[in-house]
CSV table of C-alpha atoms and ligand atoms in Angstrom, one decimal:
chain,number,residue,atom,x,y,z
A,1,UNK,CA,-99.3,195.0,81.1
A,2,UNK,CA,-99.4,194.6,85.2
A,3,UNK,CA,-97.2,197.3,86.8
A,4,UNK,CA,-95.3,194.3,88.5
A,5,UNK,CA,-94.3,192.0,85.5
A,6,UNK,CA,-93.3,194.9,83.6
A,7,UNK,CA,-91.3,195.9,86.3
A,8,UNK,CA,-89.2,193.2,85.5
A,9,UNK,CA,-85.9,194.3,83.7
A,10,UNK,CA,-84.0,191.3,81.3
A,11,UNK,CA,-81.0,193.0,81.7
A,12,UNK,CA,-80.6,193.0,85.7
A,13,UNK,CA,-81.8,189.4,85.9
A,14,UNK,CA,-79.3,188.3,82.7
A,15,UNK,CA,-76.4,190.2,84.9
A,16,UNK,CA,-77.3,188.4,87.8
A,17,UNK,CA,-77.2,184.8,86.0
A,18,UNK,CA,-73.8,185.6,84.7
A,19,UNK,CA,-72.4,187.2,88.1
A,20,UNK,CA,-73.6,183.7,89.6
A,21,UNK,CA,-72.3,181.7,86.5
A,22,UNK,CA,-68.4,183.0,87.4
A,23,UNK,CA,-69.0,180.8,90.5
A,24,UNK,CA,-68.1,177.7,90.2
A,25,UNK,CA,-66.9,178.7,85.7
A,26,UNK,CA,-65.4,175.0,84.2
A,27,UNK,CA,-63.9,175.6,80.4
A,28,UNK,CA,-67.3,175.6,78.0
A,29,UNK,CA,-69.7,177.4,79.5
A,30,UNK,CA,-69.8,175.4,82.4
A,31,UNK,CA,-70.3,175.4,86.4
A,32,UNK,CA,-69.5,172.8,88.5
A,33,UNK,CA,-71.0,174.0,91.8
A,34,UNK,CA,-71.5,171.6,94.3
A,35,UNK,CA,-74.2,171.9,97.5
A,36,UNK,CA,-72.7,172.5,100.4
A,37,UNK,CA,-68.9,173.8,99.2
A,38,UNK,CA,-66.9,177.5,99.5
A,39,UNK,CA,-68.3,178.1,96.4
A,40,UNK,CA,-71.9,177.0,97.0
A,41,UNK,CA,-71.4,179.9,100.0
A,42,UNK,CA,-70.1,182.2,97.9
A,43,UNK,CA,-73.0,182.3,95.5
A,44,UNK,CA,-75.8,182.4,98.3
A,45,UNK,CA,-73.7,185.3,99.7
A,46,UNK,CA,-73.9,187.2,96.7
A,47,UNK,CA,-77.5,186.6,96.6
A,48,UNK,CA,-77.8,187.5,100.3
A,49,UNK,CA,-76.5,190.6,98.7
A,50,UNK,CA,-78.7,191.2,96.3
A,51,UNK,CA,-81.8,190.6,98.8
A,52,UNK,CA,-80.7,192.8,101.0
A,53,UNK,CA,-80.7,195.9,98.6
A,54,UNK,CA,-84.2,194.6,97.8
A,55,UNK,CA,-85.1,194.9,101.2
A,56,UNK,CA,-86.3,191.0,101.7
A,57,UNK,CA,-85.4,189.8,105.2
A,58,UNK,CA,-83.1,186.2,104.5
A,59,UNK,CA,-83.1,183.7,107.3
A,60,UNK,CA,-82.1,179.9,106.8
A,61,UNK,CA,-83.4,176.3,108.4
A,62,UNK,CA,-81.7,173.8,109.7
A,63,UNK,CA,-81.8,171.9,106.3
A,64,UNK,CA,-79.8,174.9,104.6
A,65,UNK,CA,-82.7,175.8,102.8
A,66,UNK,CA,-82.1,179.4,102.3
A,67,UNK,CA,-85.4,182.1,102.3
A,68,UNK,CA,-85.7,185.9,101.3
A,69,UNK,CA,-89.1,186.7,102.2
A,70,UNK,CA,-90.7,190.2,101.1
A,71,UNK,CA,-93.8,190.7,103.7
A,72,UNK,CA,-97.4,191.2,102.6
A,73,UNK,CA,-99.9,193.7,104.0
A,74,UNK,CA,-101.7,190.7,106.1
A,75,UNK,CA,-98.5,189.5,108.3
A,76,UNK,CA,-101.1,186.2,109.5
A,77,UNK,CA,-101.6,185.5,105.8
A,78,UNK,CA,-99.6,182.3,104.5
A,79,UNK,CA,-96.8,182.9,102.1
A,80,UNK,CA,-96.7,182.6,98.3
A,81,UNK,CA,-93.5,180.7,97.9
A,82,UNK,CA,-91.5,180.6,94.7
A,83,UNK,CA,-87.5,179.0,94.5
A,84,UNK,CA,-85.2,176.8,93.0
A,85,UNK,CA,-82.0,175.2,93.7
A,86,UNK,CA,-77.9,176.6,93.5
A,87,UNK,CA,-75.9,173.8,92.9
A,88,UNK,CA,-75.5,172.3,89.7
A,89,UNK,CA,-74.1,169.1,88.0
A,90,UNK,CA,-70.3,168.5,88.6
A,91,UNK,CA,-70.5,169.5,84.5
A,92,UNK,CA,-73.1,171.3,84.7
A,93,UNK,CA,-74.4,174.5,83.1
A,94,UNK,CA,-75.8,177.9,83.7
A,95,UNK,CA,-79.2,178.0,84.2
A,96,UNK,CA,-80.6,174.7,85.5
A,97,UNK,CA,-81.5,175.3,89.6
A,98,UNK,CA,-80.0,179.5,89.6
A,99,UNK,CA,-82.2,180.7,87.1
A,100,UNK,CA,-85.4,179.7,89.5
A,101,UNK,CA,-83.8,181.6,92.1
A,102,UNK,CA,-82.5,184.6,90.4
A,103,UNK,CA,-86.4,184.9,88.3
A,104,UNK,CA,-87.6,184.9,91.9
A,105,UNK,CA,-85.7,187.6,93.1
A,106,UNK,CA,-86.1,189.5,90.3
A,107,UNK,CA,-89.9,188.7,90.9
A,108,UNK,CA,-89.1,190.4,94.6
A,109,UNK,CA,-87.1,193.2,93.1
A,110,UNK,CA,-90.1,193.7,90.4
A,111,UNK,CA,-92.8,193.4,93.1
A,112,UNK,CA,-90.7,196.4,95.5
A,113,UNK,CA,-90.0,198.3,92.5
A,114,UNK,CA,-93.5,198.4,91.0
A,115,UNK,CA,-94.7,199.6,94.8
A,116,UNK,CA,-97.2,196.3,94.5
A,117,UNK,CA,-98.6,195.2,97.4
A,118,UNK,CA,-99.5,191.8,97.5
A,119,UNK,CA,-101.5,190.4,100.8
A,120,UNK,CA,-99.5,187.7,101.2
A,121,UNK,CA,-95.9,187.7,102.2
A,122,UNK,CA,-93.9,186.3,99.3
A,123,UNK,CA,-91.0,184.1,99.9
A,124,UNK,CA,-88.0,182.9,97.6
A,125,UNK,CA,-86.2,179.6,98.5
A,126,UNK,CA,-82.9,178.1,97.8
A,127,UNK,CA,-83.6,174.2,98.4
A,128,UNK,CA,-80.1,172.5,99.6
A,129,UNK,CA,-78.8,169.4,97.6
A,130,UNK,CA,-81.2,169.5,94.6
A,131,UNK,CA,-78.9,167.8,92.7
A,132,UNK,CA,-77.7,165.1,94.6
A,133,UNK,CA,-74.1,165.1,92.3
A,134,UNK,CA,-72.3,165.6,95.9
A,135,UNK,CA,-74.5,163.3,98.0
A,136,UNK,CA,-76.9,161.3,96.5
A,137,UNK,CA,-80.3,161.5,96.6
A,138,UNK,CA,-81.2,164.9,95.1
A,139,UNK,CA,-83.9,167.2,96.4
A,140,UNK,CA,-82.8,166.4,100.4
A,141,UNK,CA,-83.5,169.9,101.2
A,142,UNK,CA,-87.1,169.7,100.1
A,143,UNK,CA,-87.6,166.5,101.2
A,144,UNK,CA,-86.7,167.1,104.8
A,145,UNK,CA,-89.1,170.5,104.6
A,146,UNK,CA,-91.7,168.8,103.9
A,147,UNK,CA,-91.6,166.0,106.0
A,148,UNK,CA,-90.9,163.2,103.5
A,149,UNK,CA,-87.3,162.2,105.0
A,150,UNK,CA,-85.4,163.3,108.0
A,151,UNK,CA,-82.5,165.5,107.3
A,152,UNK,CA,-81.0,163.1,110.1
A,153,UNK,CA,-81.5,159.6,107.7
A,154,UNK,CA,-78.8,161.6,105.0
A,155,UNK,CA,-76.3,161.8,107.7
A,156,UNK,CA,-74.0,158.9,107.0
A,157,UNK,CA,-74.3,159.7,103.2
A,158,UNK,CA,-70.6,160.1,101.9
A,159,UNK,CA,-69.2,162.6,98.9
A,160,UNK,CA,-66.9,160.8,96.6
A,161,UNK,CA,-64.5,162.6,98.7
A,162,UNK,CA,-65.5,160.8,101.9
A,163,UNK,CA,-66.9,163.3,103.7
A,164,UNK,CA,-70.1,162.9,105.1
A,165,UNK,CA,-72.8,164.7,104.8
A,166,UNK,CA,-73.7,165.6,108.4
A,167,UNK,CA,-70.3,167.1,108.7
A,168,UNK,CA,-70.5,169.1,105.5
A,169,UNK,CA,-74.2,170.3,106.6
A,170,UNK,CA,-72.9,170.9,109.8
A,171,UNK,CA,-69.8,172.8,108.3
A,172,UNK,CA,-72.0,175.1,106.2
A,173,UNK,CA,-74.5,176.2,108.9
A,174,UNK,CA,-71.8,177.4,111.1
A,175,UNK,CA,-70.3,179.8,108.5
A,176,UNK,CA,-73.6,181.1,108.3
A,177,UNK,CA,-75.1,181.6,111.9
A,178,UNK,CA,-75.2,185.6,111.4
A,179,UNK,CA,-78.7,184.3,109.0
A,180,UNK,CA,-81.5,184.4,111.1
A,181,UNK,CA,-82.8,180.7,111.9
A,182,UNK,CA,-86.2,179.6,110.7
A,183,UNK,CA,-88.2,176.5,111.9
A,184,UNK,CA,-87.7,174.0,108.9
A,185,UNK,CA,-91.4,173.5,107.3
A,186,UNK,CA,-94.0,175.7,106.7
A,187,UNK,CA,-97.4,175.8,105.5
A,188,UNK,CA,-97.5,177.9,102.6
A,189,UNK,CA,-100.3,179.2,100.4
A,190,UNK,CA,-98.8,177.7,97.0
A,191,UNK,CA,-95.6,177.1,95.3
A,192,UNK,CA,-94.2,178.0,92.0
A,193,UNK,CA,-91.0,177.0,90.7
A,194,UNK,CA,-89.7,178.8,87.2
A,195,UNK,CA,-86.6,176.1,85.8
A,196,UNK,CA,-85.3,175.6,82.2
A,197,UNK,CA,-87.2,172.9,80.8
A,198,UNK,CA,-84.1,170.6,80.1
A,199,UNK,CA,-85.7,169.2,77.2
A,200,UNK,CA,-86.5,170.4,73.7
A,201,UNK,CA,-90.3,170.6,73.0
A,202,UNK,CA,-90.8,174.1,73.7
A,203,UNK,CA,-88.2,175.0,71.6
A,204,UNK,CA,-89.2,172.6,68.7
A,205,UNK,CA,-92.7,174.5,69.0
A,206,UNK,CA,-91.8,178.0,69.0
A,207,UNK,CA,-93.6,178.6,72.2
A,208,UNK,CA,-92.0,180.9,74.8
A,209,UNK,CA,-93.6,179.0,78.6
A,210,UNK,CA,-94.7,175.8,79.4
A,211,UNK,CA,-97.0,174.9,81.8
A,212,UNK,CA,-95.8,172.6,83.7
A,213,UNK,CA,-98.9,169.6,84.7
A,214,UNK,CA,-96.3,167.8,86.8
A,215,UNK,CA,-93.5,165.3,87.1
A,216,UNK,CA,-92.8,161.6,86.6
A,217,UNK,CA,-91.5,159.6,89.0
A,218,UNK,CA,-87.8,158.5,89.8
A,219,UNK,CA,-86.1,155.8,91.3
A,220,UNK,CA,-82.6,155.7,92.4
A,221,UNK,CA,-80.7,152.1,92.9
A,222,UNK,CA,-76.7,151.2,94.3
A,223,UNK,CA,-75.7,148.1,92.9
A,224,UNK,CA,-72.6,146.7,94.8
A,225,UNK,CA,-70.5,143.6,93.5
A,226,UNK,CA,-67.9,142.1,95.2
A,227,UNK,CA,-65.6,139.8,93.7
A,228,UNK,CA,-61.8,139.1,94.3
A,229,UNK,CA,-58.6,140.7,93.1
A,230,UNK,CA,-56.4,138.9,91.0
A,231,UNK,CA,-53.7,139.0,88.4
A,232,UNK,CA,-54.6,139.6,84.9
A,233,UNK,CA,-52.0,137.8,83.2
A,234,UNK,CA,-52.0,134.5,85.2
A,235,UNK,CA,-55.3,133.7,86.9
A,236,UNK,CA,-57.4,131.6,84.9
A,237,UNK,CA,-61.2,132.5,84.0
A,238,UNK,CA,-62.7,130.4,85.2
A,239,UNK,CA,-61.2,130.7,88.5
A,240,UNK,CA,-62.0,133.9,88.6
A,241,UNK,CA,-64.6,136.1,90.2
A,242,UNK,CA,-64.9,139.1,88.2
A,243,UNK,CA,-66.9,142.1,89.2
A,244,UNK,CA,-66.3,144.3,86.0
A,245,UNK,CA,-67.5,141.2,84.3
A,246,UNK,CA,-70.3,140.9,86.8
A,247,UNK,CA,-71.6,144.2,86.2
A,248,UNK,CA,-71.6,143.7,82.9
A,249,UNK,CA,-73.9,141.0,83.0
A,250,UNK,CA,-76.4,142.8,85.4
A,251,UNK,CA,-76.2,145.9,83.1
A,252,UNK,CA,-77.1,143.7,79.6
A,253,UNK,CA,-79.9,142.1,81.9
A,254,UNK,CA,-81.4,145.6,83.3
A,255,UNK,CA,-81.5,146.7,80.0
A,256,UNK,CA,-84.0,143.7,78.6
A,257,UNK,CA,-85.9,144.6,82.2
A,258,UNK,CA,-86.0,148.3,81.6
A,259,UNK,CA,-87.1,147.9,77.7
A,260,UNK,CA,-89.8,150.0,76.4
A,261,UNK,CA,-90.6,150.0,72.2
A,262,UNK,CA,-92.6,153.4,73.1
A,263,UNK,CA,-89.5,155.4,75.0
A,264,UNK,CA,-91.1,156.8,77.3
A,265,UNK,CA,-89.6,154.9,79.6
A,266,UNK,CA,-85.6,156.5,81.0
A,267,UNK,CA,-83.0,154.1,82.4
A,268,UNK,CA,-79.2,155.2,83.0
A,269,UNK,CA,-76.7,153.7,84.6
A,270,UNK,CA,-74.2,157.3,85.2
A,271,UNK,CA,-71.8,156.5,87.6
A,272,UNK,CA,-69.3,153.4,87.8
A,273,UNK,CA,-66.6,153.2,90.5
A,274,UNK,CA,-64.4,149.7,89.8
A,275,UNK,CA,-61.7,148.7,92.3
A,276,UNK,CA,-58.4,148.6,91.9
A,277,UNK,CA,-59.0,150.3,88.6
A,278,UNK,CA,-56.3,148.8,87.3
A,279,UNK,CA,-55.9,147.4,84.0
A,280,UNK,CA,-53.9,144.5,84.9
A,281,UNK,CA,-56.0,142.9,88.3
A,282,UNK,CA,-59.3,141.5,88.0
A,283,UNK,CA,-61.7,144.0,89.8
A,284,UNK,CA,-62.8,143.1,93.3
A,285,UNK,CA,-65.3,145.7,93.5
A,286,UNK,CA,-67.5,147.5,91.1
A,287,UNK,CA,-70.6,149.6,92.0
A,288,UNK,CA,-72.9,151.5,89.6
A,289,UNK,CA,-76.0,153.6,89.9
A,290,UNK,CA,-79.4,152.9,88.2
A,291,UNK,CA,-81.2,156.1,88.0
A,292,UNK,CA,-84.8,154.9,86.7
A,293,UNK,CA,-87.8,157.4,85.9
A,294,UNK,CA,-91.3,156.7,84.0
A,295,UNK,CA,-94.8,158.9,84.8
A,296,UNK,CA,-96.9,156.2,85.2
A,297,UNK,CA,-96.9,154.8,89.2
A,298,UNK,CA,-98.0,151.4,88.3
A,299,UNK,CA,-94.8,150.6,86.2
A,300,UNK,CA,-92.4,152.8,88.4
A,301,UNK,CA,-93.4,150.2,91.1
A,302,UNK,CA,-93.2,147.4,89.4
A,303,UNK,CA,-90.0,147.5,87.2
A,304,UNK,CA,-87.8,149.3,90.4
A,305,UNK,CA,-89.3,146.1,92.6
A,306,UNK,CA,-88.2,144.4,90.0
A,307,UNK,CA,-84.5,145.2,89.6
A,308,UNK,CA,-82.8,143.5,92.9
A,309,UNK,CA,-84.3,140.4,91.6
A,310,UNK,CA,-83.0,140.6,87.9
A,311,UNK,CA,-79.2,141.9,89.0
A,312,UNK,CA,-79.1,139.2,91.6
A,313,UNK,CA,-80.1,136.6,88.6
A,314,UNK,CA,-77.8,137.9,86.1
A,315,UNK,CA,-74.7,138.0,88.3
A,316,UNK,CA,-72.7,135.1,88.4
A,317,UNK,CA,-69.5,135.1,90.7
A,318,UNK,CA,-69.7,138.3,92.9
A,319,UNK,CA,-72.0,139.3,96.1
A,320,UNK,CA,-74.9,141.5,95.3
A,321,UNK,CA,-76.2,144.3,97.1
A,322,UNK,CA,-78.6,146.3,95.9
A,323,UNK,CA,-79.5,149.5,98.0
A,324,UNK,CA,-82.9,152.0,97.2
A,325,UNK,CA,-81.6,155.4,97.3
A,326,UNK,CA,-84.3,157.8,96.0
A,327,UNK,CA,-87.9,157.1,95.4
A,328,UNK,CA,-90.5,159.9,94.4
A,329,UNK,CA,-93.5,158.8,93.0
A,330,UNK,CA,-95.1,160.5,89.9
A,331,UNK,CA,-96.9,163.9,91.1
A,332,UNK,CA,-100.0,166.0,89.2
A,333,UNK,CA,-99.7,169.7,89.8
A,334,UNK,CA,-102.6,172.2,91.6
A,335,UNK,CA,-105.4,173.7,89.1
A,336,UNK,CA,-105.3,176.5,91.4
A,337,UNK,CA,-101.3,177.2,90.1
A,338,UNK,CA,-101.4,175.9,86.7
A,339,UNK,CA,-104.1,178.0,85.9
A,340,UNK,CA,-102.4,181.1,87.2
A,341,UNK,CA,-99.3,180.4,85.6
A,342,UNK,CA,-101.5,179.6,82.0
A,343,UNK,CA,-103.1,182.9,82.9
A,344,UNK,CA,-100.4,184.9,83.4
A,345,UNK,CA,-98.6,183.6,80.1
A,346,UNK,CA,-101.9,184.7,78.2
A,347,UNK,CA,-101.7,188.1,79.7
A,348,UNK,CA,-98.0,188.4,79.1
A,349,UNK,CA,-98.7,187.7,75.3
A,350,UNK,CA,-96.5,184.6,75.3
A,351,UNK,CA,-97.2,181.3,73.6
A,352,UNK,CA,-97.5,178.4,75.9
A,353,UNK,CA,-98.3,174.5,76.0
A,354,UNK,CA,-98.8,172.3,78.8
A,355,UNK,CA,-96.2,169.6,79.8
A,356,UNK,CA,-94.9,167.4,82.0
A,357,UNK,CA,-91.5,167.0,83.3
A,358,UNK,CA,-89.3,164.3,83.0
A,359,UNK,CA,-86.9,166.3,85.3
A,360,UNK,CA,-87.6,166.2,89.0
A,361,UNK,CA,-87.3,168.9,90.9
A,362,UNK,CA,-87.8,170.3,94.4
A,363,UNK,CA,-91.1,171.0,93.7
A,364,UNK,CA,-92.0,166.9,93.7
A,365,UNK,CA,-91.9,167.4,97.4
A,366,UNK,CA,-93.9,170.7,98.2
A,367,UNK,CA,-96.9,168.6,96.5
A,368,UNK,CA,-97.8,167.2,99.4
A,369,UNK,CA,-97.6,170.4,101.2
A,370,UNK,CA,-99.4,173.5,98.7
A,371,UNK,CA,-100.9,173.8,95.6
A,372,UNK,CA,-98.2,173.2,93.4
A,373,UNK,CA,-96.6,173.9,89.7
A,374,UNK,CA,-94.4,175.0,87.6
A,375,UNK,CA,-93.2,177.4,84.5
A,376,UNK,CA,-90.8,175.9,81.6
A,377,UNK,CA,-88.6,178.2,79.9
A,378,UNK,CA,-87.5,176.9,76.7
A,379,UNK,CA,-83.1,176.0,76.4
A,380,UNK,CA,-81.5,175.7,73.1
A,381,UNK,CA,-81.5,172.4,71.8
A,382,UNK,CA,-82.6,171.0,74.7
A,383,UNK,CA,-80.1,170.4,76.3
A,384,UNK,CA,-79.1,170.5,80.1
A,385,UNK,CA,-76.8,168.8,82.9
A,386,UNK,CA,-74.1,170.2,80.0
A,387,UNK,CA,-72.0,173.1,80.0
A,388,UNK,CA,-73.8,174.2,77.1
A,389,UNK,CA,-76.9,174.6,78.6
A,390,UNK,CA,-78.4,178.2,77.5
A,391,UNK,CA,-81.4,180.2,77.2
A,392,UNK,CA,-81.6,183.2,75.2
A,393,UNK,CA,-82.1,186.5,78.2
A,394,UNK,CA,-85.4,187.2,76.4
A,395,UNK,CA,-86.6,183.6,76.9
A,396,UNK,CA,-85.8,183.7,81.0
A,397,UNK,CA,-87.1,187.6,81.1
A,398,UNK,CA,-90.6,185.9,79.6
A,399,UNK,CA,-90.6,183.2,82.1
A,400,UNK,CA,-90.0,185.5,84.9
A,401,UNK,CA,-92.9,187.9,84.3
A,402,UNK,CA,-94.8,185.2,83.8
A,403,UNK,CA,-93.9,183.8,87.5
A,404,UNK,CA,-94.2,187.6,88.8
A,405,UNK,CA,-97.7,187.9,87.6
A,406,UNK,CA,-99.0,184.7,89.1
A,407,UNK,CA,-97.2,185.2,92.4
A,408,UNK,CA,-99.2,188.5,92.1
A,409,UNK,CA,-102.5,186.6,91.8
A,410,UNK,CA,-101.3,184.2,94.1
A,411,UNK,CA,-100.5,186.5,97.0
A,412,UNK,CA,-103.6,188.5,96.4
A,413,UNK,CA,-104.2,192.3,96.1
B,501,GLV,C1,-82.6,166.8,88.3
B,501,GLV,O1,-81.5,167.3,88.3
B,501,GLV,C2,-82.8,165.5,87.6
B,501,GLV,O2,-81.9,164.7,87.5
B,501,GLV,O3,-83.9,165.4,87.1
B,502,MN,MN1,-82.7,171.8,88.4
B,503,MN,MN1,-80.3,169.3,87.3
């Protein structure tokens, strides 16, 4: 077995997911850590910790994007870069986002350990605001490295709290200018990303990694409706305009829009705010949020243009609006990665298949940037954005020497 991957130790990195999973603990298992919050600081300040006994120097960019960054021999050379997100799901669980930063610093730790000396520096990042549970979209971290948004256009995005996220960005940064500051954007040599797969086909198989070939695409929508308060026991029906009912009606007619016999197709509508919320006034406002994925471009584009058009049909008494919120299109992986990671999974004896994610992830948006991928780890039952998300500490051990082995290759002896 390479000196590195064996280097790496399941206890350590199960220790660590646990230490990080008292952060943010809700009853079942659970974390409900948001981006951006005390306890979002607490847990990059106890992995600060850990990366500084490693000996990885941490700096952070102007997006919050946090990096530990173990040099190579060549200093010119461009980085290997490996990462995940910290914040979870308001009920989320214990793995999804941490364990992709915790395999890669126990990746670093295994690397230092093993006296390995890759040529290329290799980094770990944090991405802020994978999630998008606080402020919606997801992944604005990533996106703003890479170019694809402005961390500027999420500004005037509000928590359900109110606060915006400028000020809660703003907030964060200044409780941690002792970090080191680093431009925002790079140019790295490739990206690997190690997650839970958040579904249940590896487990169903029996295999221990999957390949990951890529990711489908999402869509996020707003829908608005504005109708008039009134009282429940005296205004008649038909004089009424209803936005509960409204959104009823838009719902019933997404769902005939969104319909697909082969289910492949994933439409939810997650989040529902109704004003008053009363039970005796007619609601004046209700918004929900469509959150729309498929992996083939053609019908991503042509089922998301479609859905202003169908909720402004279907609604009868209220005003409409209908706001875009997140838009990533379907993305293929790099040869060049998915062929280390397959290799490395041979090497490390495990049994792997090739997938692709219904899940984004930060990754989505280093595409553009590197050679790309990603390494599945199977979770019981499949199940994720639930505290009883959970992989076994063998099943995250395999996955991480997996990703230490072809960050190995990656960096170069
Ligand atoms: C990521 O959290 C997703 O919703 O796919
Ligand atoms: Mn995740
Ligand atoms: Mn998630």
């Amino acid at each position: 077995m390479n000196m590195a991957a064996a280097a790496v130790d399941e206890q350590r990195q199960w220790g660590r997911m646990m230490a990080m999973a008292q952060i943010g603990a809700i009853p079942g298992d659970g974390v409900n850590r948001a981006c951006l919050t005390a306890l979002d600081r607490q847990a990059r300040r106890l992995l600060i910790d850990w990366a500084n006994e490693v000996g990885a120097a941490v700096s952070v960019d102007t997006a919050a994007n946090l990096w530990l960054r173990l040099e190579g021999t060549d200093p010119r050379a461009a980085a290997v870069v490996t990462g995940s997100h910290m914040d979870t799901q308001p009920n989320g669980g214990r793995f999804d986002g941490i364990y992709g930063v915790i395999a890669g610093l126990e990746a670093l730790t295994a690397l230092q350990q093993s006296g390995a000396k890759p040529r290329r520096p290799v980094e770990v990042v944090a991405w802020t605001n994978e999630e998008g549970g606080r402020f919606a979209p997801g992944c604005m971290g990533s996106m703003a490295w890479s170019g694809f948004r402005r961390i500027e256009e999420f500004a005037d995005v509000v928590d359900p709290d109110g606060v915006r996220f400028a000020e809660a960005l703003a907030a964060h940064l200044a409780a941690e200018t002792d970090l080191p500051r680093r431009p925002l954007g790079s140019r790295p040599h490739a990206y690997v990303e190690a997650h839970i797969e958040q579904g249940p086909r590896l487990e169903a198989e029996r295999l221990d990694i999957g390949v990951v070939t890529g990711i489908q695409g999402s869509r996020w929508f707003t829908v608005t409706l504005t109708g008039e308060t009134a009282h429940a026991g005296t205004t008649p029906l038909a004089l009424r305009r209803d936005a509960v009912q409204d959104m009823v009606r838009a719902i019933k007619a997404l769902n005939a829009l969104m319909h697909d016999p082969m289910d492949v197709l994933r439409f939810t509508v997650g989040r529902v705010v109704v004003e008053p919320n009363t039970s005796n006034s007619v609601a004046d406002k209700a918004s929900f949020t469509i959150d729309f994925r498929h992996p083939d471009k053609h019908v991503l584009l042509a089922r998301g243009d479609a859905v202003a058009g169908v909720v402004q049909a279907a609604v009868r008494d209220a005003g409409v609006t209908v706001r875009e919120t997140f838009h990533a299109l379907p993305v293929e992986f790099s040869p060049l990665v998915i062929e280390a990671v397959a290799r490395a999974a041979i090497e490390q004896n495990c049994r792997q298949m090739r997938l692709p994610s219904g899940a984004f992830h930060d990754a989505q948006f280093v595409v553009p940037v590197c050679p790309t991928g990603m390494i599945f780890v199977p979770c019981r039952g499949g199940v994720s954005h639930n505290p009883a998300e959970f992989s076994e500490p063998s099943q995250l051990a395999a996955g991480t020497r997996v990703l230490t082995q072809a960050l190995l290759e990656l960096a170069g002896r």
